[in-house]
Short mmCIF file of C-alpha atoms in Angstrom, two decimals:
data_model
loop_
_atom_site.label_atom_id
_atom_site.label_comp_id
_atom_site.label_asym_id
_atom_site.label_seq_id
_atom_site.Cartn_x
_atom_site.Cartn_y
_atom_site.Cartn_z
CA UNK A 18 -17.67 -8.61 12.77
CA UNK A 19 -15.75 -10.46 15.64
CA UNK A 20 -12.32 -10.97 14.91
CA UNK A 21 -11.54 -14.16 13.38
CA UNK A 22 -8.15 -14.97 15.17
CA UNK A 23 -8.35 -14.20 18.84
CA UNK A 24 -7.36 -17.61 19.73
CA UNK A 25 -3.49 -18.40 20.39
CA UNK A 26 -1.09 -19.10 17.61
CA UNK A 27 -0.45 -23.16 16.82
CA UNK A 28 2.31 -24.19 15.42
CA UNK A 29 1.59 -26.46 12.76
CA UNK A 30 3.45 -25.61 9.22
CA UNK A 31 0.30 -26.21 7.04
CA UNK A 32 3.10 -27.41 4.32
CA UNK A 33 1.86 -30.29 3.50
CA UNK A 34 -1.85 -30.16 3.78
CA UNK A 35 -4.46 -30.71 1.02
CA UNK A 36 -6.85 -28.94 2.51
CA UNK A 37 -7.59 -26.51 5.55
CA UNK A 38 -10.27 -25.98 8.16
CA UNK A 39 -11.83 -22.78 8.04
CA UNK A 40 -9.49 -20.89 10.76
CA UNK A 41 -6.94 -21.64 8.56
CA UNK A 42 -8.40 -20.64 5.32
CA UNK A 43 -9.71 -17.19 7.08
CA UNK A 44 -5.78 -17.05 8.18
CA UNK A 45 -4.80 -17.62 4.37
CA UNK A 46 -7.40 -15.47 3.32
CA UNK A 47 -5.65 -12.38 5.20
CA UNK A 48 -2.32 -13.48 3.52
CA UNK A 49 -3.43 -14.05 0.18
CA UNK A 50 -5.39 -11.00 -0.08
CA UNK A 51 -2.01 -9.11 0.84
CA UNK A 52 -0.48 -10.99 -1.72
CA UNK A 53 1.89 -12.76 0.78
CA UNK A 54 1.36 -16.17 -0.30
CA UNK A 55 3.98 -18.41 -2.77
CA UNK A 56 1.98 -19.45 -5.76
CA UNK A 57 1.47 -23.11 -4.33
CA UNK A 58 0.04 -22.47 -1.97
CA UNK A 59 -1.96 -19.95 -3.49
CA UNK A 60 -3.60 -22.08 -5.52
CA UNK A 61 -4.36 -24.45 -2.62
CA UNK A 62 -5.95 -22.17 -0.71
CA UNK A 63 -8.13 -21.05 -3.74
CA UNK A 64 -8.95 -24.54 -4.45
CA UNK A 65 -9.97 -25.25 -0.40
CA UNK A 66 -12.36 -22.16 -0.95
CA UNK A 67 -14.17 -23.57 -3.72
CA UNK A 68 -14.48 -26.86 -1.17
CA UNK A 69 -15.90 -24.13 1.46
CA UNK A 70 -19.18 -24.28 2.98
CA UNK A 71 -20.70 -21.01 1.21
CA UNK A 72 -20.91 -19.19 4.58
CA UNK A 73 -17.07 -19.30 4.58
CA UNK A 74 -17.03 -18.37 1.08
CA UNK A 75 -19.01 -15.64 2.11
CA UNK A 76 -17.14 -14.59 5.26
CA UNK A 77 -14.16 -14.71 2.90
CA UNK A 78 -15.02 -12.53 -0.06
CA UNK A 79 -16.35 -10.31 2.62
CA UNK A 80 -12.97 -10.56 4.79
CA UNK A 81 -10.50 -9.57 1.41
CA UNK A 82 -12.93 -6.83 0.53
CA UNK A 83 -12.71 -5.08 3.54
CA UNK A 84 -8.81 -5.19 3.58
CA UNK A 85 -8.42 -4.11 0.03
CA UNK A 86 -10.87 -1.34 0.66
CA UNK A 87 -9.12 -0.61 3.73
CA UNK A 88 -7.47 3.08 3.24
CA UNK A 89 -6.92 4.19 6.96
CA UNK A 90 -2.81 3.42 6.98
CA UNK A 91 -2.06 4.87 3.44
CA UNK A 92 -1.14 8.34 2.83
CA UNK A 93 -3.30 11.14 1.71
CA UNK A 94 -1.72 11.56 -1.82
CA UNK A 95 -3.87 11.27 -4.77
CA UNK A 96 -2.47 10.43 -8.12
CA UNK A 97 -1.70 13.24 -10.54
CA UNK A 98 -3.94 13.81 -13.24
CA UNK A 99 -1.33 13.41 -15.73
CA UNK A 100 -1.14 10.07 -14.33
CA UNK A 101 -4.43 8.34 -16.60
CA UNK A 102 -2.87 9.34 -19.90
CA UNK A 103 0.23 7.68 -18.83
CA UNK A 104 -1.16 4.88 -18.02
CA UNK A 105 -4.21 4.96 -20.80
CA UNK A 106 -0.98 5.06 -23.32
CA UNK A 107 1.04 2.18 -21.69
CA UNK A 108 -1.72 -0.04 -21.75
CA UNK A 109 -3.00 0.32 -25.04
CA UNK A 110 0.81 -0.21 -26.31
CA UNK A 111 1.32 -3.74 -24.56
CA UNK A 112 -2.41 -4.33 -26.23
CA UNK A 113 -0.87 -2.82 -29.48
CA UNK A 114 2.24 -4.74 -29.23
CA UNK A 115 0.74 -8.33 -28.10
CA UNK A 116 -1.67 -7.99 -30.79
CA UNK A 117 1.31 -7.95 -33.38
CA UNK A 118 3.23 -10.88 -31.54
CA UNK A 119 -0.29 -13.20 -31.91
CA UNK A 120 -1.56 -11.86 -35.24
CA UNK A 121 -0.18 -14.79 -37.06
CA UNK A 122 -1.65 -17.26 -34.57
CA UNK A 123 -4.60 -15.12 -34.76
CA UNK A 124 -4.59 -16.67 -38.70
CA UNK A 125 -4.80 -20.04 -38.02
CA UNK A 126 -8.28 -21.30 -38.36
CA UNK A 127 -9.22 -18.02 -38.24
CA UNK A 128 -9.23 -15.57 -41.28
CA UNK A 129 -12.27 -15.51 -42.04
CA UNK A 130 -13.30 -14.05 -38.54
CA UNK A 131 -10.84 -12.26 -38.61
CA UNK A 132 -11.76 -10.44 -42.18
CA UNK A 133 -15.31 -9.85 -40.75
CA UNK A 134 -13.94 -8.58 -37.73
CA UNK A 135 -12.12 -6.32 -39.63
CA UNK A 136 -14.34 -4.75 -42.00
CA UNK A 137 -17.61 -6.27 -41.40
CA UNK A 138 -18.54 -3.36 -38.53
CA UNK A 139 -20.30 -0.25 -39.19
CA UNK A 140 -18.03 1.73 -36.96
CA UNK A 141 -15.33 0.96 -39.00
CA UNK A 142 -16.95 1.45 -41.75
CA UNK A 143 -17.61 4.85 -40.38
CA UNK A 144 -14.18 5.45 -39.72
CA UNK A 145 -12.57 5.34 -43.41
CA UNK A 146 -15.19 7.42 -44.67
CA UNK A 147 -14.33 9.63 -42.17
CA UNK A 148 -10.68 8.85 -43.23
CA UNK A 149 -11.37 9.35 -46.67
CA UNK A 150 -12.81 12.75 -46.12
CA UNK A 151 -9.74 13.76 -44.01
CA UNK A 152 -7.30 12.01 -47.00
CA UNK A 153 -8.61 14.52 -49.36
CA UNK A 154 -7.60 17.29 -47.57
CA UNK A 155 -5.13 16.97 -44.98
CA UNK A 156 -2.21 14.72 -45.68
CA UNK A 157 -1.09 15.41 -41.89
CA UNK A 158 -3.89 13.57 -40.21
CA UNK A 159 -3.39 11.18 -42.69
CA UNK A 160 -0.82 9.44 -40.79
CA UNK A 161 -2.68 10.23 -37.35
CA UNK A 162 -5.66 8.14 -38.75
CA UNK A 163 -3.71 5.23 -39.93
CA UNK A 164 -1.91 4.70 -36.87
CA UNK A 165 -5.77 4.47 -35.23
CA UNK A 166 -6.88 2.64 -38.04
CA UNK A 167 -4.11 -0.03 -37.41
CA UNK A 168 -4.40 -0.10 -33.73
CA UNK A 169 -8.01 -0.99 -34.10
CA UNK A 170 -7.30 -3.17 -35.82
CA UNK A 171 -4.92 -4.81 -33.66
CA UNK A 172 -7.67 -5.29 -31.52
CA UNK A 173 -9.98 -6.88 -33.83
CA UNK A 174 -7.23 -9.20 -34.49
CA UNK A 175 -7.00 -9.81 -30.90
CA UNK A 176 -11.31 -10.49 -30.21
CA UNK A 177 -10.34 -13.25 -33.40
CA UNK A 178 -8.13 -14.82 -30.84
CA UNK A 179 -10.23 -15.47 -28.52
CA UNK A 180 -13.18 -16.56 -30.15
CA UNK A 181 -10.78 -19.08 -32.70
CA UNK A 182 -7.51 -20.11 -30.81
CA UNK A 183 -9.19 -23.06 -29.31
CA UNK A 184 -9.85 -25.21 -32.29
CA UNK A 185 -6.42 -24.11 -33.90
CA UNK A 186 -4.53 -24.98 -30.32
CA UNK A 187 -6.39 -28.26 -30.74
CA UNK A 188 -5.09 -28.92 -34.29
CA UNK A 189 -2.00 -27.81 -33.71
CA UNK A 190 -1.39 -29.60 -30.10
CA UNK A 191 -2.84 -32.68 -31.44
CA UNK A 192 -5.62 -35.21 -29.72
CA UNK A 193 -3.87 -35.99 -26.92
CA UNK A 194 -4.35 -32.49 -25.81
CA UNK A 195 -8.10 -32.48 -25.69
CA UNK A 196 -8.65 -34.91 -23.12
CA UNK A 197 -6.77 -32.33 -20.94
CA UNK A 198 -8.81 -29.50 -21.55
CA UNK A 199 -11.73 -29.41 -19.01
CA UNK A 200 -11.00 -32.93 -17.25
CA UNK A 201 -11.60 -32.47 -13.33
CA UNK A 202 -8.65 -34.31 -12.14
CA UNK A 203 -6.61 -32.21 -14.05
CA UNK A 204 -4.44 -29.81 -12.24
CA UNK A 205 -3.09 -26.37 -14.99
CA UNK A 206 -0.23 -24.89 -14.28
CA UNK A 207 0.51 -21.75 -15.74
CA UNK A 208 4.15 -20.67 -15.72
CA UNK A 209 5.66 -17.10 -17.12
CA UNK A 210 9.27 -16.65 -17.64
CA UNK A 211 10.90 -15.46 -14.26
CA UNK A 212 13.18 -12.56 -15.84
CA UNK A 213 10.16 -10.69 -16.75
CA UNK A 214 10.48 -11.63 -20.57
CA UNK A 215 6.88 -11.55 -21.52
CA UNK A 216 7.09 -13.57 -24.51
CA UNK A 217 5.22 -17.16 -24.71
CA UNK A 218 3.16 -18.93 -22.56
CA UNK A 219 3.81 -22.18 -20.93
CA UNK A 220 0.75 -24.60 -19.37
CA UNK A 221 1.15 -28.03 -17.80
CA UNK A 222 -1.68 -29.90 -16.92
CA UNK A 223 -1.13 -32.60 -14.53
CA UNK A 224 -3.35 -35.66 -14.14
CA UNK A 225 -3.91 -35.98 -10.44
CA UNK A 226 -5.35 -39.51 -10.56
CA UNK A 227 -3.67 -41.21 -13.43
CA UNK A 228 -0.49 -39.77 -13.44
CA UNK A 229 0.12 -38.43 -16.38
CA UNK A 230 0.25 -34.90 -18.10
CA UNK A 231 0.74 -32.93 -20.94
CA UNK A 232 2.40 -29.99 -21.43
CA UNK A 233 2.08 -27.17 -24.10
CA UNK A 234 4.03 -23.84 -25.17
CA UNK A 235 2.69 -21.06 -27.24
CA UNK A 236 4.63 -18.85 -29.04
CA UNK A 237 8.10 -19.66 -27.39
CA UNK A 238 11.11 -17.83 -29.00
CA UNK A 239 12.62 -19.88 -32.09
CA UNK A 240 13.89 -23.23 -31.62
CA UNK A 241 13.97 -22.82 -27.54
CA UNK A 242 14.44 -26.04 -25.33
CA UNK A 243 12.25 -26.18 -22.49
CA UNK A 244 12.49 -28.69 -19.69
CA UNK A 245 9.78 -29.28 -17.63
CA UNK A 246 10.25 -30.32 -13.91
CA UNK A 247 8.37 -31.91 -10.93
CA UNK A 248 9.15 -31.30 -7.53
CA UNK A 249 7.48 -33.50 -4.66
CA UNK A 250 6.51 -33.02 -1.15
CA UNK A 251 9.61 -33.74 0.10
CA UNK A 252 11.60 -31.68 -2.09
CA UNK A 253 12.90 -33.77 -4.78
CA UNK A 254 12.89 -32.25 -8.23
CA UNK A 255 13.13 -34.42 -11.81
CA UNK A 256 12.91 -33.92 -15.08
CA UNK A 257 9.00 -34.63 -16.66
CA UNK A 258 9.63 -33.84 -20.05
CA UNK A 259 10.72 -31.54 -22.40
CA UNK A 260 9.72 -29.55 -25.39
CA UNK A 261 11.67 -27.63 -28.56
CA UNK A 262 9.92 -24.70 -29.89
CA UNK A 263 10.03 -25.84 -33.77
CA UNK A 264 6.59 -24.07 -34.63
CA UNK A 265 4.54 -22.04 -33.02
CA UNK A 266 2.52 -24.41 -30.51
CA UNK A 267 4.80 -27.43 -29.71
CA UNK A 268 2.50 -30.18 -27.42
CA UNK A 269 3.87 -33.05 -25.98
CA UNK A 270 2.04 -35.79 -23.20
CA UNK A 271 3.93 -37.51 -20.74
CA UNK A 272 4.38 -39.59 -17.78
CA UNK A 273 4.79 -39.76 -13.99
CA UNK A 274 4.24 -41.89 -11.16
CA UNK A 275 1.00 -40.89 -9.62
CA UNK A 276 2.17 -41.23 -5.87
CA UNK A 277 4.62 -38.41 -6.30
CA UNK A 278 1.33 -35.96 -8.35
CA UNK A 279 -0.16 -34.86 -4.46
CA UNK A 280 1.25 -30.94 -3.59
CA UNK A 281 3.56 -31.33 -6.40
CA UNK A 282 5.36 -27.97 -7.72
CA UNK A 283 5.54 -27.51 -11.37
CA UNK A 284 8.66 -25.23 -12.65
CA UNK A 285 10.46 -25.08 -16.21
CA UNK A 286 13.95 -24.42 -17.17
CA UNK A 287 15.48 -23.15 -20.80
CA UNK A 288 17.61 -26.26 -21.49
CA UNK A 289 20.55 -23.69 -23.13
CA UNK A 290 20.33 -20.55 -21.00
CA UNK A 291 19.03 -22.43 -17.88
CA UNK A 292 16.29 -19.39 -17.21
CA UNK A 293 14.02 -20.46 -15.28
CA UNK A 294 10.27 -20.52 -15.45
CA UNK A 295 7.58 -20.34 -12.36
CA UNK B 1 -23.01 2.67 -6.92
CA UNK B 2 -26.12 1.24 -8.25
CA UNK B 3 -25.11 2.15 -11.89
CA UNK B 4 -21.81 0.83 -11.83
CA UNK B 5 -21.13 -1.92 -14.13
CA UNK B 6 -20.68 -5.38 -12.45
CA UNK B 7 -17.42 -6.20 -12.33
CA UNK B 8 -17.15 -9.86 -14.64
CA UNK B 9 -18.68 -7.63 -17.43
CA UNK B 10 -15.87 -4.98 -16.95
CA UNK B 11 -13.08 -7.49 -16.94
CA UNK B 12 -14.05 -9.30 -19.55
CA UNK B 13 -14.20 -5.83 -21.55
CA UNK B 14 -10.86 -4.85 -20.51
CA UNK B 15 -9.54 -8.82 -20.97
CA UNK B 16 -10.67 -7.54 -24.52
CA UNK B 17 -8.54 -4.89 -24.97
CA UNK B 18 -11.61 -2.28 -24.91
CA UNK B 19 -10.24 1.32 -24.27
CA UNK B 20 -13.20 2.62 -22.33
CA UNK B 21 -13.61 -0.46 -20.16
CA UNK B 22 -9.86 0.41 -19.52
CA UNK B 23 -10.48 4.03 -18.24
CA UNK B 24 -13.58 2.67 -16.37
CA UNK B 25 -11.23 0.73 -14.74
CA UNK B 26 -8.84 3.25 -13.79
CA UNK B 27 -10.86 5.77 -12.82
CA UNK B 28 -12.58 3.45 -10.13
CA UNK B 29 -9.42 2.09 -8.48
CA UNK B 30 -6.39 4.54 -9.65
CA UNK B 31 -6.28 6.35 -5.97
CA UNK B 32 -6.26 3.12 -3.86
CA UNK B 33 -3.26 2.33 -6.66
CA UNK B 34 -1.74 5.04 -6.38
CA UNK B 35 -1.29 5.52 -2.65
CA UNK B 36 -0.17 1.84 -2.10
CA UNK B 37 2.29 2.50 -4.65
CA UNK B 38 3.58 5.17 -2.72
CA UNK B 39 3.91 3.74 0.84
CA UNK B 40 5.74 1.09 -1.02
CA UNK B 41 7.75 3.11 -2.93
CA UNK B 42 7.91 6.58 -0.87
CA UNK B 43 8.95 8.30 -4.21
CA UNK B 44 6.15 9.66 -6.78
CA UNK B 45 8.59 8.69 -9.79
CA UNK B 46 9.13 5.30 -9.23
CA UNK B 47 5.25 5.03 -7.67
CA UNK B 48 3.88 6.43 -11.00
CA UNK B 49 5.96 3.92 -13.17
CA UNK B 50 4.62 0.99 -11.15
CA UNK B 51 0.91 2.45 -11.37
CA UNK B 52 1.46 1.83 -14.80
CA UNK B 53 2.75 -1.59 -14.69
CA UNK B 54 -0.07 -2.54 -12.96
CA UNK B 55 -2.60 -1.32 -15.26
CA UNK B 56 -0.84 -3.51 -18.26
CA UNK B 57 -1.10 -6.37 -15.43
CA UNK B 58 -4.51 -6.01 -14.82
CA UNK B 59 -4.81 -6.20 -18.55
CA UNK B 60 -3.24 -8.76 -19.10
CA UNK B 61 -4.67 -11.01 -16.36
CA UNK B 62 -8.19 -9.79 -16.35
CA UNK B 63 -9.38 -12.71 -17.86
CA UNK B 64 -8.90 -14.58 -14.88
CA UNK B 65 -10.63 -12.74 -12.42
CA UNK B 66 -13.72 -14.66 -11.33
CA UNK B 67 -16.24 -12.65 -9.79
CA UNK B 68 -17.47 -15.78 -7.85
CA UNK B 69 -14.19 -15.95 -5.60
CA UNK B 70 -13.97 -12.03 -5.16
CA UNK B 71 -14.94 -8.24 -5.61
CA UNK B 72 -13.12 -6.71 -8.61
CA UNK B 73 -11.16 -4.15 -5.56
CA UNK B 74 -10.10 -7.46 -4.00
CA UNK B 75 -8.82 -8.29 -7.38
CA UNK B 76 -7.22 -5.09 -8.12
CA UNK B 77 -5.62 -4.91 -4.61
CA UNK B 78 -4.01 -8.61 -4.60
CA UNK B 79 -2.23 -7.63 -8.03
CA UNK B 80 -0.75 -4.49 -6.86
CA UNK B 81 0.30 -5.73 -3.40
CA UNK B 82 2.43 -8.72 -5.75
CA UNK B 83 3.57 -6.46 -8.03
CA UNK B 84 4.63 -3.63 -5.29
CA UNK B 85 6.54 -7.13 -3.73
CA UNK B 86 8.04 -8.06 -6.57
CA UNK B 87 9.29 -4.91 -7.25
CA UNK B 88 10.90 -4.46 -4.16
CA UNK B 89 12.28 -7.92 -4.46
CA UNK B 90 13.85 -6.98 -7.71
CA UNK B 91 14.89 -3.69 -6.13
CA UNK B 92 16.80 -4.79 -3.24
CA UNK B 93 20.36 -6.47 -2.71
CA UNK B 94 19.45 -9.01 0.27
CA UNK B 95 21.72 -11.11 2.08
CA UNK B 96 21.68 -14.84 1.31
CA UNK B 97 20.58 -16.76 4.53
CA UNK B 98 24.05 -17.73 5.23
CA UNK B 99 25.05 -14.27 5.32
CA UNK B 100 22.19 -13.59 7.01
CA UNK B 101 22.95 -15.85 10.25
CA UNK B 102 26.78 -14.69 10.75
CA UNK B 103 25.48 -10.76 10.63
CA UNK B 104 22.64 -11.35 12.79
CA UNK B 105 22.97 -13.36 15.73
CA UNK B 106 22.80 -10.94 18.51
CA UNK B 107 19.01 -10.21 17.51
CA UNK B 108 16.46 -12.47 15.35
CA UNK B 109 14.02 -9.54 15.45
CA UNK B 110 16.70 -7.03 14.44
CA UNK B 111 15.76 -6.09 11.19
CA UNK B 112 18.34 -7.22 8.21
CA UNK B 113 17.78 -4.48 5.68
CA UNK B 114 16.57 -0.98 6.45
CA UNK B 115 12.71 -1.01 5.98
CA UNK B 116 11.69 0.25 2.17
CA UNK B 117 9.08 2.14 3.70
CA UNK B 118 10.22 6.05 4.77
CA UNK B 119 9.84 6.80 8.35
CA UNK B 120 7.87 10.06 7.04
CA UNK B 121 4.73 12.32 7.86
CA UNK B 122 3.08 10.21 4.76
CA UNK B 123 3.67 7.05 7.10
CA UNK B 124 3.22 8.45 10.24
CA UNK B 125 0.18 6.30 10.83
CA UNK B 126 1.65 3.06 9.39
CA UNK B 127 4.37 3.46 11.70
CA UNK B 128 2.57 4.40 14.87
CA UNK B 129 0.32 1.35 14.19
CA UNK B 130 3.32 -0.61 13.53
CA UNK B 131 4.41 0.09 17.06
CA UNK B 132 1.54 -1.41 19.03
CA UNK B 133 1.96 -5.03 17.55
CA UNK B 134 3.95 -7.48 19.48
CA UNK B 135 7.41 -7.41 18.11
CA UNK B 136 7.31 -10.83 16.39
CA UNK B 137 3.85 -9.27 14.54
CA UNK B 138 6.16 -6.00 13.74
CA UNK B 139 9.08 -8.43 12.42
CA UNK B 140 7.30 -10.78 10.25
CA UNK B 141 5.32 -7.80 8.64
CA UNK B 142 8.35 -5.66 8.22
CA UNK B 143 10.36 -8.52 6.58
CA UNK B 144 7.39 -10.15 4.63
CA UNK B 145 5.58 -7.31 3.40
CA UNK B 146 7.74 -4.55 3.21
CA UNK B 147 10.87 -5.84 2.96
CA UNK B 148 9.87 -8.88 0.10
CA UNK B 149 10.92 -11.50 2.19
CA UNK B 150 9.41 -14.99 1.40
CA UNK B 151 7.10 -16.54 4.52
CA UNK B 152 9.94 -19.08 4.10
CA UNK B 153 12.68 -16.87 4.57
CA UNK B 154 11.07 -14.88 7.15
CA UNK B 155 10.60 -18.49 8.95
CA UNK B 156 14.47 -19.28 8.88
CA UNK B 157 15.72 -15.79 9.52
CA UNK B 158 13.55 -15.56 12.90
CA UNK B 159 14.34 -19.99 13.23
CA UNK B 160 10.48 -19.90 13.92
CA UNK B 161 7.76 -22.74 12.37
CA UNK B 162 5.99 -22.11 9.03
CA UNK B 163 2.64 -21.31 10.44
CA UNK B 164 3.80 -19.33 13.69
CA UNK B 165 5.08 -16.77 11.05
CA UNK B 166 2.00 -17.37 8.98
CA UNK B 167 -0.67 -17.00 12.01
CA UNK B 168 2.02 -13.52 13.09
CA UNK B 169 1.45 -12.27 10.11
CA UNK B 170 -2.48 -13.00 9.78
CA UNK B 171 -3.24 -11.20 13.02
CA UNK B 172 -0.89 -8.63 12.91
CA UNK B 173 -2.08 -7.31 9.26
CA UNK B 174 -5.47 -7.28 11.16
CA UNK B 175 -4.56 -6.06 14.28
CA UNK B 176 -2.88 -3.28 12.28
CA UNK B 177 -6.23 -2.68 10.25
CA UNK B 178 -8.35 -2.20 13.50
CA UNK B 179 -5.88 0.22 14.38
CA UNK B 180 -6.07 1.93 11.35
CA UNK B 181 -10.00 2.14 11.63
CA UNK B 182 -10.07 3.00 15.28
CA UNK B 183 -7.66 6.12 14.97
CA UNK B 184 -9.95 7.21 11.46
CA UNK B 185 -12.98 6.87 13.55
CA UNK B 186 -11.60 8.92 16.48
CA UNK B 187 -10.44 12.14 14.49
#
């Protein structure tokens, strides 16, 4: 494949564009495949590939591949083989511990998924006789086979999520939330606590022709004050909104002028501890 | 692989919390892992923690991995590189930009913290290939990938436009990838 950048460097900032030609977006492509670029403009340049002619799109997916692939500069090591159970372990306690966090949300709307989830398969069906069989014998294994029995359950819990959460987030977030959802001139944000805390969820959806937006938090720690900022082109940041985490899913629409909406960054900041979220 | 599972289908088994699309998972892309992890980190310890943490990330984010925009390795390989970066961004002390400009006015190219990558026989390569960019290439990737400097910061440090550092950066990650095939192809 000929090499995409043999011409000589310009030196245009690309800051404020909307969209890019397809130099460019082979240039970002490089960058965001190496995970180099700020999450703005990360999500430009994955909205200015969707815009791409699909022979770009192509080039593209074929471009990133090829780097990630790419093993000729790293070192020879392999992992260890101790490594997998490590990591099997570590995964499958986030998944146990998550599970937990959302099981009452996993309630709302949907117990009676949830039930069938739980004891409506055969496999698990198969497993407490299997359990029983083991109870009557071994009182050992007993706790062994609860711990599964729970984890699996976890997991159930967690399928119930995902097939339910949406009509509870729409009760719960109330109407004005629905004509967010899905609405093409709506721009999502999704912001995570910057201190690594991996509790609650934060989304602000931002109507990029009207102006206005609405922003909801899931499962944010008791009673916690979020403010919700803006900040324009040019680098000045306000104050949207803000939210207080008195149950678990706390909604609220608001406001903004829609000149200021274009290549605006959307951050959030805990009103007591002044944490900030990205 | 012909009988590989395609990759949406996998993700959206692992975005599940399934433990066998989990291992499938692993198994397929645990050595690329792995040895980025270690160039980053030049120390198996801390390289097998973060192998871990980005096996719960992958979990956690797999439901947004659209199979339309990329290959699952693509994926896999964009959320290790930004978790190796953030690591090393939580890792290091770095000067503030003020600080920054009174230490380092003799050179802008003169790196501000040592490199996080050992100058060792696992990097030989890396380095070697390092060495035949131009030295604003060398700089920007030193500071922006290895070091966990922002494209931003890296632009103020070296006083140099936004997309001069961004098009440095482009073509020397690729110029260092030809290298890297070139010398694989010629042993």
């Amino acid at each position: 494949m000929p090499h995409p950048f043999d011409e000589t460097a310009t030196n245009n900032t690309m800051t404020h564009e909307t969209t890019y030609n397809p130099k460019r977006l082979l240039e970002l492509a490089v960058l965001d495949a190496y995970g180099l670029l700020e999450p703005i403009e990360s999500d430009l340049f994955n909205r200015s590939f969707h815009d791409a002619p699909a022979a770009i799109q192509d080039e593209i997916k074929l471009l990133q591949e090829d780097l990630a692939l790419d093993t000729s500069l790293l070192p020879t090591d392999m992992p260890p083989l101790s490594l997998r159970k490590k990591v099997l372990d570590a995964v499958a306690e986030t998944a146990d511990k998550e599970a937990q966090r959302l099981a009452p949300l996993a309630l709302i709307g949907a117990r009676a998924s949830a039930a069938q989830a739980k004891f409506g398969s055969s496999k698990q069906d198969a497993l407490w006789r299997t359990a029983a069989i083991v109870l009557f014998g071994i009182s050992v294994v007993l706790g062994v086979i609860t711990l599964d029995v729970q984890r699996k359950s976890n997991q159930n819990a967690k399928i119930a999520i995902n097939t339910s959460t949406n009509n509870a987030l729409f009760k719960m977030a109330g109407s004005e939330f629905v004509k967010y959802v899905g609405n093409p001139y709506c721009q999502v944000f999704r912001l995570e606590r910057k201190d690594g805390n991996a509790n609650g969820y934060l989304r602000v959806a931002v109507n990029e022709r009207f102006g206005n937006g609405y922003v909801i938090g899931i499962d944010l720690e008791d009673n916690e004050e979020i403010i919700i900022q803006g900040t324009t082109q040019s680098g000045v940041t306000f104050e949207l909104t803000r939210i207080t985490a008195d149950s678990p899913i706390v909604g609220r629409e608001f406001d903004l002028d829609p000149s200021l909406v274009a290549g605006m960054t959307i951050t959030a900041i805990d009103a007591k501890t002044g944490k900030r979220w990205v | 692989m012909p009988n590989e599972e395609p990759d949406y289908r996998l993700m959206r088994r692992v975005a599940l919390g399934e433990e066998a699309a989990v291992e499938e998972l692993y198994d397929r892309y645990c050595a690329l892992v792995f040895k980025l992890s270690i160039q980053f980190l030049s120390n198996n310890a801390e390289a097998e923690d973060a192998v871990q943490e980005i096996f719960v990330r992958l979990w956690k984010t797999a439901d947004r991995f659209d199979s339309r925009k990329a290959k699952l390795v693509t994926w896999v390989m964009l959320i290790t590189r930004r978790h190796l970066i953030d690591r090393i961004r939580k890792k290091t002390v770095r000067p503030k930009q003020q600080e920054f400009t009174e230490q380092h006015e003799v050179s802008a190219t003169e790196s501000p913290i040592p490199s996080n990558i050992s100058i060792d026989e696992r990097n030989a390569h890396l380095w070697e290939a390092l060495q035949t960019l131009s030295e604003m290439q060398r700089t920007v990737i030193e500071r922006a990938y290895f070091q966990g400097f922002t494209l931003r910061e890296v632009s103020r440090q070296l006083d140099a436009p936004l997309g001069t550092v961004k098009s440095a950066l482009s073509r020397g990650l690729l110029r260092l990838r030809e290298r890297g095939l070139k010398d694989a192809t010629s042993i």
